[in-house]
């Protein structure tokens, strides 16, 4: 392991600054080149994390992250060396008396993908050299495979596919005719994907779920055996000719092109890896998806496989940077998890990426032009590399469990971490698609999650957290602090966390909220999702006596009434739950209720207020 410089004393931040930092929700924007360089579940803005690091440390100090994910804490430490004017302005607004300058960071991450991303992004090659190599890789590969996305535009001219929408084939429950989901459920002006099935043959109408999804038998060239999979057909082609974009129904020429693709040999080196399905497997839409290559159309498997193979021809540093770039687009945009959605007021369906944190395959998967997508992504990666290249802060990324840290006692100046949120996201399973290309996989034995497939109950999760946080307690200097960011809608998970940090010897000194301006997919859609992540400042000594365990609804009412004097963000049920969690944990008490219980109560309170106003 790389040795780090350590200072004799931990930075002691001014208390007024901390009162402000932890006394109000801290905005965490979900944009910028560092945030957008690589899609990773539950990421936090590195600029927001930089404020915590700057407030709790001084130049030369070492920061520890024991659940490092894709390396955000390392990026934040590097930002402290040359902070942007916006970052300095935010620190000044908060009244933080900080010393800007290089910090060091040690990042422990059990995930193979997260470690690769963090290592590459915190120590990238020269941006210009990377950009030159990436353009060369694209040009060489595209010169050989340009035909693979060629098409004819509505005017009969040669164009290029931007993306194609495929469709599941359904069986009409009435006449047994084969009808595509696209034809039976999709309409334009305005764009809509109906949950009602309409058979084009007999006119029968039914719920979409009543129509059987058909299966086909085909030869698998990698497995060299016959497999069964969802039956699909190409439903619509979106293309570009010059600067003009267009869309149309498939033509015979499109089908001829796909026949040519089907007869084109797959490049050598495509991983023939069986998927270790776990908590995310669904027997319905994952039918026939047993191996990595089943997540791709044959066309995109050929293109991505060729790009990946050619990336090996570059130097080690450039190879990893190129593969970082390829994988940043891969699982989110190159697979059949890419999808279309119907947005209000739009005349056509909107193409988006895969849903973060899950492995969902819709009935209308999208096949994107990988050359065009990677070319667009290149500028973001180059900008991100330019921010972190040749910084003097020493960032060490360790790909292993944090249950045993290879660090000396009392050697760390500050810890900041964002543990897995119980059973919210099974990271190893989500990251498998990209890890398969790296041929390096996460060791799931000590992955700190609640998982039915791994046989890990909440007690196992709590025990793993206790071991990790016990190690954090051991390596922190005596007066050093730890900031912990967490998110859950379930009281039992919060209480497992509380038991874990208490067993490790930590107490909550302060509590706040990290206000993510755009939640992750699961934070937006999961029942009882919480808006913003509670932030806990942990120390070795309790700063207050244990609180009185007031009835949850008495506390909720007090917090609710206080919220009415604040801005609209503070009046949401999600924010109210975050405040409730902070109230109890800040008093060394167990969290008494789940988020959805509080939301129902909040809804009744709001309804009562409306009724009272109407009565007046």
XYZ file of C-alpha atoms in Angstrom:
616
model
C 0.000 0.000 0.000
C 1.173 3.523 -0.733
C 2.442 5.415 2.303
C 0.787 8.700 3.162
C 1.917 11.850 4.877
C 0.128 12.446 8.184
C -0.113 15.536 10.323
C 0.262 15.417 14.089
C -3.159 16.857 14.852
C -6.544 16.688 13.242
C -7.908 19.952 11.909
C -10.281 21.451 14.455
C -12.996 23.268 12.455
C -14.635 26.381 13.818
C -17.859 25.480 15.585
C -19.864 28.324 14.032
C -18.989 27.015 10.586
C -20.067 23.511 11.548
C -23.290 24.875 12.992
C -24.045 26.258 9.532
C -22.728 23.231 7.609
C -24.803 20.762 9.618
C -27.572 23.160 10.556
C -29.269 23.251 7.165
C -29.683 20.957 4.146
C -26.581 21.071 1.953
C -27.358 21.117 -1.768
C -25.702 18.329 -3.739
C -26.074 18.947 -7.451
C -26.206 15.949 -9.753
C -24.389 17.445 -12.720
C -20.925 18.441 -13.901
C -18.256 16.404 -15.674
C -16.981 14.612 -12.547
C -20.489 13.517 -11.586
C -21.424 12.604 -15.155
C -18.226 10.813 -16.113
C -19.439 7.409 -14.967
C -22.942 6.253 -13.975
C -22.849 4.572 -10.572
C -25.733 3.949 -8.142
C -26.357 6.456 -5.297
C -23.475 8.758 -6.186
C -23.026 12.029 -4.323
C -21.765 15.300 -5.759
C -17.970 15.505 -5.200
C -18.296 19.283 -4.745
C -20.620 18.768 -1.761
C -18.288 16.186 -0.238
C -15.349 18.576 -0.754
C -17.036 21.045 1.610
C -17.168 18.448 4.384
C -13.542 17.480 3.799
C -12.375 21.102 3.725
C -14.293 21.861 6.911
C -12.869 18.934 8.872
C -9.258 18.754 7.613
C -6.298 20.864 6.553
C -3.821 20.450 3.684
C -1.771 17.267 3.969
C -4.390 15.433 6.046
C -5.645 11.999 5.050
C -9.317 11.172 4.551
C -10.695 7.634 4.721
C -13.721 6.220 2.910
C -14.564 2.601 3.749
C -17.479 2.283 1.286
C -15.859 4.253 -1.509
C -18.131 3.289 -4.402
C -16.819 4.951 -7.553
C -14.330 7.144 -5.680
C -16.302 10.327 -4.954
C -14.422 10.999 -1.714
C -11.132 10.783 -3.600
C -12.406 13.235 -6.197
C -13.554 15.581 -3.438
C -10.127 15.443 -1.793
C -8.546 16.415 -5.114
C -10.979 19.314 -5.538
C -9.671 20.806 -2.294
C -6.301 21.417 -3.968
C -7.610 23.822 -6.595
C -11.214 24.665 -5.640
C -13.441 26.350 -8.173
C -14.755 29.842 -7.492
C -18.186 28.304 -6.910
C -16.787 25.916 -4.300
C -14.905 28.699 -2.524
C -17.998 30.884 -2.623
C -20.155 28.155 -1.064
C -17.618 27.649 1.734
C -17.628 31.401 2.389
C -21.430 31.516 2.383
C -21.497 28.773 5.009
C -18.923 30.594 7.108
C -16.417 27.741 6.895
C -12.925 28.897 7.870
C -11.115 26.408 5.615
C -7.556 26.053 4.376
C -7.619 24.997 0.732
C -4.877 22.697 -0.451
C -4.106 19.094 -1.321
C -5.541 16.329 0.835
C -4.756 12.642 0.656
C -7.363 9.898 0.633
C -7.513 6.157 1.218
C -10.493 4.538 -0.480
C -11.569 1.010 0.395
C -14.119 -0.496 -1.979
C -15.093 -4.157 -2.150
C -16.635 -3.734 -5.606
C -14.400 -4.500 -8.577
C -16.118 -1.951 -10.837
C -16.168 0.838 -8.255
C -12.471 0.326 -7.542
C -11.628 0.450 -11.237
C -13.664 3.624 -11.731
C -12.219 5.343 -8.668
C -8.646 4.397 -9.529
C -8.939 5.581 -13.135
C -10.791 8.812 -12.438
C -8.484 9.946 -9.623
C -5.298 9.172 -11.590
C -6.117 9.611 -15.291
C -3.689 9.970 -18.194
C -3.095 13.330 -19.868
C -6.513 14.413 -21.222
C -5.195 15.253 -24.699
C -3.436 11.901 -25.035
C -6.570 10.107 -23.927
C -8.774 12.075 -26.321
C -6.422 11.378 -29.227
C -6.397 7.653 -28.445
C -10.190 7.527 -28.078
C -10.777 9.263 -31.398
C -8.312 6.902 -33.040
C -10.057 3.882 -31.523
C -13.408 5.122 -32.818
C -12.144 5.945 -36.291
C -10.332 2.656 -36.819
C -13.254 0.572 -35.606
C -15.874 2.641 -37.410
C -13.970 2.467 -40.693
C -14.357 -1.295 -40.543
C -17.929 -1.378 -39.239
C -19.524 1.812 -40.606
C -21.956 -0.306 -42.617
C -23.467 -1.760 -39.472
C -25.509 1.415 -38.751
C -26.203 2.449 -42.352
C -29.810 2.902 -43.424
C -32.047 4.606 -45.956
C -33.859 7.794 -44.986
C -37.501 8.520 -45.955
C -36.265 10.314 -49.071
C -34.257 7.329 -50.294
C -30.871 8.798 -49.338
C -28.173 7.016 -47.371
C -28.377 7.880 -43.683
C -27.188 6.571 -40.350
C -29.158 4.879 -37.594
C -29.266 6.953 -34.395
C -31.219 4.272 -32.595
C -33.780 1.571 -33.251
C -36.673 0.549 -31.030
C -37.390 -3.154 -30.749
C -40.657 -4.630 -29.537
C -41.759 -7.739 -27.702
C -44.209 -9.903 -29.638
C -47.482 -10.661 -27.900
C -50.155 -13.284 -28.404
C -53.717 -11.985 -28.520
C -55.670 -13.763 -25.749
C -58.721 -13.817 -28.027
C -57.693 -14.747 -31.588
C -54.131 -15.962 -30.803
C -52.641 -13.684 -33.469
C -49.070 -12.440 -33.029
C -49.063 -8.682 -32.407
C -46.150 -6.496 -31.410
C -46.334 -4.512 -28.185
C -45.412 -1.472 -30.279
C -48.362 -1.832 -32.632
C -50.858 -2.650 -29.906
C -49.904 -0.122 -27.234
C -47.890 2.798 -28.672
C -49.389 5.975 -30.101
C -48.107 9.425 -31.063
C -49.230 13.048 -30.811
C -49.207 12.894 -27.861
C -46.815 10.040 -27.229
C -48.272 7.267 -25.118
C -47.486 3.696 -24.081
C -50.828 2.270 -23.057
C -51.317 -0.368 -20.381
C -54.209 -1.641 -22.501
C -53.637 -4.194 -25.273
C -55.529 -3.741 -28.563
C -55.280 -6.556 -31.100
C -54.868 -5.275 -34.675
C -56.321 -8.516 -36.046
C -59.578 -8.940 -34.120
C -59.897 -5.650 -32.230
C -59.909 -7.377 -28.831
C -59.068 -5.092 -25.926
C -57.588 -6.306 -22.682
C -55.056 -5.455 -20.000
C -51.531 -5.651 -21.362
C -50.622 -8.274 -18.774
C -53.296 -10.543 -20.228
C -51.355 -10.839 -23.502
C -48.700 -13.565 -23.400
C -45.150 -12.578 -24.375
C -43.985 -15.003 -27.028
C -40.766 -16.999 -26.914
C -38.583 -18.076 -29.827
C -35.910 -20.739 -30.213
C -32.578 -19.761 -31.744
C -28.947 -20.843 -31.963
C -26.559 -19.106 -29.556
C -23.156 -18.649 -31.271
C -21.203 -18.223 -28.038
C -22.839 -21.041 -26.083
C -23.045 -23.158 -29.253
C -26.407 -24.484 -28.238
C -30.097 -23.808 -28.797
C -31.685 -21.318 -26.418
C -35.119 -19.853 -25.822
C -35.576 -16.092 -25.532
C -38.149 -13.341 -25.801
C -39.386 -12.948 -29.366
C -38.820 -9.407 -30.646
C -38.842 -7.481 -33.889
C -37.516 -4.091 -34.900
C -40.401 -1.620 -34.583
C -39.095 1.820 -35.570
C -35.879 3.335 -36.891
C -34.588 6.787 -35.951
C -31.823 8.148 -38.138
C -29.863 11.135 -39.336
C -28.898 12.300 -42.812
C -26.469 15.168 -42.754
C -27.901 17.477 -40.092
C -31.489 16.308 -40.507
C -32.982 13.752 -38.121
C -35.929 11.581 -38.992
C -37.851 8.440 -38.017
C -39.830 5.849 -39.929
C -41.194 2.310 -39.862
C -38.714 -0.494 -40.700
C -38.038 -1.224 -44.384
C -36.929 -4.380 -46.136
C -33.457 -2.830 -46.298
C -33.360 -2.725 -42.487
C -34.218 -6.407 -42.308
C -31.583 -7.187 -44.955
C -28.989 -5.310 -42.890
C -29.920 -7.304 -39.796
C -29.484 -10.502 -41.810
C -25.995 -9.362 -42.719
C -25.300 -8.588 -39.068
C -26.520 -12.057 -38.102
C -24.003 -13.667 -40.469
C -21.085 -11.487 -39.289
C -18.746 -13.361 -36.915
C -18.549 -12.125 -33.351
C -15.156 -10.689 -32.393
C -12.866 -12.794 -30.251
C -12.711 -12.034 -26.558
C -16.400 -11.422 -25.824
C -16.850 -12.765 -22.281
C -18.840 -15.991 -22.283
C -19.949 -15.572 -18.682
C -23.036 -16.897 -16.929
C -24.910 -14.290 -14.904
C -24.932 -15.058 -11.152
C -28.524 -13.938 -10.805
C -29.678 -12.897 -7.348
C -32.201 -10.447 -5.918
C -32.779 -8.608 -9.215
C -33.827 -11.585 -11.304
C -37.384 -11.563 -12.617
C -38.551 -14.714 -14.401
C -40.711 -12.635 -16.746
C -38.620 -9.999 -18.482
C -35.327 -11.819 -17.842
C -36.498 -14.933 -19.650
C -33.684 -16.209 -21.852
C -31.078 -13.870 -20.308
C -28.652 -16.296 -18.692
C -25.292 -14.963 -19.951
C -23.699 -11.558 -20.376
C -24.108 -11.410 -24.171
C -27.881 -11.845 -23.890
C -28.054 -8.221 -22.704
C -27.003 -7.026 -26.178
C -28.406 -7.008 -29.670
C -26.036 -8.819 -31.997
C -25.207 -5.556 -33.781
C -24.117 -3.783 -30.612
C -22.329 -6.860 -29.303
C -20.194 -6.836 -32.461
C -19.431 -3.125 -32.166
C -18.674 -3.105 -28.435
C -16.660 -6.326 -28.663
C -14.474 -4.844 -31.404
C -13.905 -1.598 -29.482
C -13.012 -3.518 -26.330
C -10.584 -5.824 -28.107
C -8.797 -2.937 -29.828
C -8.433 -1.014 -26.553
C -5.886 -3.656 -25.509
C -3.486 -2.361 -28.187
C -2.758 0.842 -26.238
C -0.436 1.427 -23.281
C -1.689 0.250 -19.877
C -2.605 3.764 -18.703
C -4.439 4.635 -21.907
C -6.046 1.195 -22.076
C -7.644 1.615 -18.650
C -8.807 5.134 -19.501
C -10.305 3.917 -22.786
C -12.067 1.060 -21.027
C -13.331 3.484 -18.389
C -14.849 5.495 -21.255
C -16.329 2.411 -22.944
C -17.838 1.093 -19.712
C -19.236 4.524 -18.841
C -21.571 4.042 -21.818
C -21.903 0.279 -21.803
C -24.461 -0.952 -19.262
C -26.509 2.259 -19.358
C -26.744 2.747 -23.124
C -25.272 -0.181 -25.091
C -27.541 -2.928 -23.759
C -31.197 -3.793 -24.214
C -31.849 -2.184 -20.824
C -31.925 1.145 -22.671
C -35.552 2.180 -23.023
C -38.128 4.706 -24.182
C -40.591 6.588 -22.023
C -43.678 8.669 -22.770
C -43.369 12.160 -21.311
C -46.207 14.608 -20.930
C -46.510 17.065 -23.801
C -44.184 15.139 -26.137
C -45.315 14.016 -29.582
C -42.806 11.159 -29.743
C -41.345 8.765 -27.210
C -38.193 9.896 -25.412
C -35.103 7.688 -25.348
C -33.348 7.363 -22.025
C -30.725 5.182 -20.382
C -31.242 2.045 -18.337
C -32.823 2.429 -14.921
C -30.029 2.870 -12.342
C -29.793 0.318 -9.573
C -31.797 -2.407 -11.329
C -31.413 -4.703 -14.357
C -34.770 -3.961 -15.939
C -35.454 -4.871 -19.576
C -38.577 -3.250 -20.976
C -40.855 -4.614 -23.652
C -39.561 -1.840 -25.952
C -35.758 -2.040 -25.666
C -33.650 0.483 -27.563
C -30.595 -0.259 -29.694
C -28.401 2.845 -29.835
C -25.643 3.741 -32.292
C -22.595 3.122 -30.091
C -20.179 5.126 -32.238
C -22.359 8.232 -31.983
C -23.017 7.785 -28.268
C -19.394 7.227 -27.344
C -18.347 10.225 -29.408
C -20.772 12.404 -27.419
C -19.570 10.973 -24.117
C -15.929 11.662 -24.945
C -16.032 15.374 -24.105
C -17.412 14.704 -20.604
C -14.681 12.166 -19.856
C -11.982 14.489 -21.160
C -13.245 17.353 -18.964
C -13.329 15.088 -15.918
C -9.767 13.897 -16.550
C -8.586 17.493 -16.938
C -9.863 18.275 -13.423
C -8.052 15.411 -11.683
C -4.932 15.024 -13.838
C -1.600 15.702 -12.097
C -3.045 16.748 -8.764
C -0.554 16.348 -5.913
C -2.958 14.748 -3.423
C -2.170 11.074 -2.908
C -5.234 8.893 -3.576
C -4.953 5.179 -2.797
C -7.740 2.835 -3.925
C -7.880 -0.584 -2.247
C -10.140 -3.222 -3.789
C -11.088 -5.270 -0.747
C -13.493 -5.488 2.166
C -13.230 -2.821 4.853
C -13.756 -5.369 7.630
C -9.976 -5.362 8.058
C -8.067 -2.191 7.121
C -4.370 -2.329 6.389
C -3.853 0.974 8.218
C -2.099 1.858 11.447
C -3.984 2.785 14.604
C -4.754 6.511 14.925
C -3.394 7.285 11.461
C -6.409 8.923 9.768
C -7.463 12.563 10.161
C -11.094 12.285 9.048
C -13.475 9.687 7.667
C -16.408 10.214 5.347
C -18.442 7.351 3.994
C -21.747 6.419 2.394
C -22.615 2.802 3.374
C -24.903 0.573 1.299
C -28.521 1.265 2.209
C -29.572 -2.154 3.503
C -31.250 -4.078 0.715
C -31.822 -1.059 -1.529
C -29.274 -1.936 -4.218
C -27.307 -5.191 -4.650
C -24.218 -3.489 -6.087
C -22.332 -6.607 -7.148
C -25.327 -7.819 -9.148
C -25.972 -4.409 -10.716
C -22.305 -4.010 -11.675
C -21.894 -7.509 -13.096
C -22.349 -6.434 -16.734
C -19.371 -4.078 -16.625
C -17.305 -6.302 -14.345
C -17.688 -9.154 -16.836
C -15.834 -7.120 -19.471
C -13.109 -6.315 -16.925
C -13.040 -10.025 -16.010
C -12.766 -9.001 -12.362
C -15.707 -9.613 -10.064
C -16.825 -8.386 -6.654
C -16.290 -10.769 -3.749
C -19.825 -10.926 -2.395
C -19.019 -12.708 0.872
C -18.431 -9.494 2.855
C -20.636 -7.211 0.755
C -22.580 -5.261 3.389
C -26.160 -5.561 2.148
C -29.408 -7.246 3.069
C -29.914 -9.919 0.445
C -32.283 -12.841 0.154
C -30.179 -14.525 -2.525
C -26.986 -14.149 -0.495
C -28.706 -15.292 2.686
C -27.923 -12.033 4.480
C -30.564 -10.868 6.932
C -30.570 -7.510 8.673
C -28.553 -9.050 11.526
C -25.789 -10.018 9.078
C -25.866 -6.551 7.570
C -25.572 -4.955 11.008
C -22.688 -7.240 11.953
C -20.738 -6.326 8.793
C -21.348 -2.616 9.388
C -20.175 -2.997 12.997
C -16.924 -4.618 11.891
C -16.246 -1.900 9.325
C -17.085 1.006 11.621
C -15.030 -0.610 14.371
C -12.060 -0.433 12.013
C -12.832 3.222 11.298
C -12.811 3.907 15.043
C -9.436 2.161 15.361
C -7.632 4.075 12.617
C -9.026 7.548 13.360
C -6.900 9.898 15.430
C -8.305 10.460 18.953
C -10.024 13.761 18.179
C -10.920 12.964 14.573
C -14.514 12.819 13.357
C -16.440 10.732 10.850
C -19.253 11.957 8.615
C -21.729 9.299 7.576
C -24.273 9.761 4.776
C -27.148 7.291 4.758
C -30.537 6.711 3.184
C -33.353 4.376 4.122
C -37.120 4.425 4.345
C -37.152 1.605 6.900
C -36.789 2.096 10.650
C -35.184 -1.328 11.151
C -32.358 -0.434 8.761
C -31.739 2.863 10.547
C -31.662 1.033 13.852
C -29.201 -1.518 12.480
C -26.974 1.380 11.482
C -27.327 2.970 14.902
C -26.404 -0.270 16.642
C -23.415 -0.651 14.320
C -21.877 2.746 15.008
C -22.720 2.521 18.708
C -21.018 -0.873 18.968
C -18.012 0.668 17.228
C -17.792 3.404 19.873
C -19.319 6.328 17.993
C -21.978 8.818 19.017
C -23.933 11.303 16.900
C -22.691 14.853 17.476
C -24.670 16.580 14.735
C -27.258 15.622 12.130
C -28.213 17.241 8.836
C -29.522 16.460 5.355
C -27.718 16.195 2.026
C -30.257 17.578 -0.432
C -29.782 15.767 -3.733
C -31.377 17.920 -6.380
C -32.321 14.890 -8.459
C -32.784 11.562 -6.720
C -31.564 8.251 -8.056
C -34.178 6.032 -9.712
C -34.872 4.035 -6.556
C -35.002 7.156 -4.426
C -37.683 8.520 -6.750
C -39.767 5.396 -7.355
C -39.380 3.136 -4.324
C -42.345 3.071 -1.971
C -41.580 5.362 0.940
C -38.563 6.926 -0.782
C -36.841 9.624 1.246
C -35.965 13.007 -0.253
C -32.395 13.823 0.697
C -29.930 11.698 2.637
C -29.516 12.288 6.372
C -25.932 13.178 7.333
C -24.519 12.186 10.732
C -21.360 13.608 12.285
C -19.905 10.909 14.526
C -17.488 11.421 17.392
C -16.046 9.265 20.157
C -17.919 10.903 23.023
C -21.603 11.618 23.453
C -22.215 15.373 23.432
C -25.597 15.041 25.104
C -27.484 12.710 27.370
C -29.848 10.181 25.905
C -33.127 11.863 25.013
C -36.602 11.116 26.261
C -38.269 8.602 23.978
C -41.267 10.719 23.031
C -44.119 9.193 21.066
C -43.301 9.332 17.353
C -46.461 11.268 16.508
C -45.737 13.942 19.100
C -42.296 14.424 17.541
C -43.738 14.308 14.022
C -46.280 16.999 14.874
C -43.587 19.278 16.318
C -41.408 18.822 13.231
C -44.381 19.274 10.921
C -45.400 22.553 12.569
C -41.824 23.818 12.356
C -41.669 22.930 8.660
C -44.651 25.176 7.924
C -42.509 28.198 8.839
C -39.789 27.151 6.356
C -39.514 26.761 2.585
C -41.475 24.308 0.458
C -38.624 21.751 0.370
C -38.887 21.403 4.151
C -42.626 20.763 3.958
C -42.451 17.536 1.956
C -43.164 14.217 3.713
C -39.772 12.933 2.546
C -37.902 15.762 4.230
C -40.039 15.362 7.342
C -38.926 11.731 7.633
C -35.282 12.724 7.290
C -35.781 15.228 10.113
C -37.527 12.592 12.229
C -34.599 10.208 11.727
C -32.159 12.948 12.707
C -34.216 13.782 15.815
C -34.057 10.228 17.152
C -30.512 9.295 16.160
C -29.228 12.638 17.461
C -30.629 11.682 20.869
C -29.256 8.117 20.797
C -32.773 6.746 20.334
C -34.167 4.129 17.982
C -36.097 5.304 14.917
C -39.694 4.258 15.710
C -41.526 4.275 12.360
C -41.011 3.608 8.657
C -41.264 6.337 6.062
C -44.536 5.162 4.540
C -46.250 5.356 7.966
C -45.161 8.969 8.321
C -46.224 9.771 4.758
C -49.758 8.590 5.429
C -49.853 10.694 8.588
C -48.460 13.697 6.683
C -51.124 13.292 4.014
C -53.850 13.332 6.642
C -52.349 16.457 8.232
C -52.272 18.274 4.895
C -55.833 17.226 4.115
C -56.974 18.476 7.522
C -55.310 21.847 6.875
C -57.039 22.157 3.508
C -60.400 21.226 5.019
C -59.918 23.769 7.817
C -59.124 26.516 5.311
C -62.156 25.640 3.235
C -64.309 25.745 6.367
C -63.055 29.226 7.177
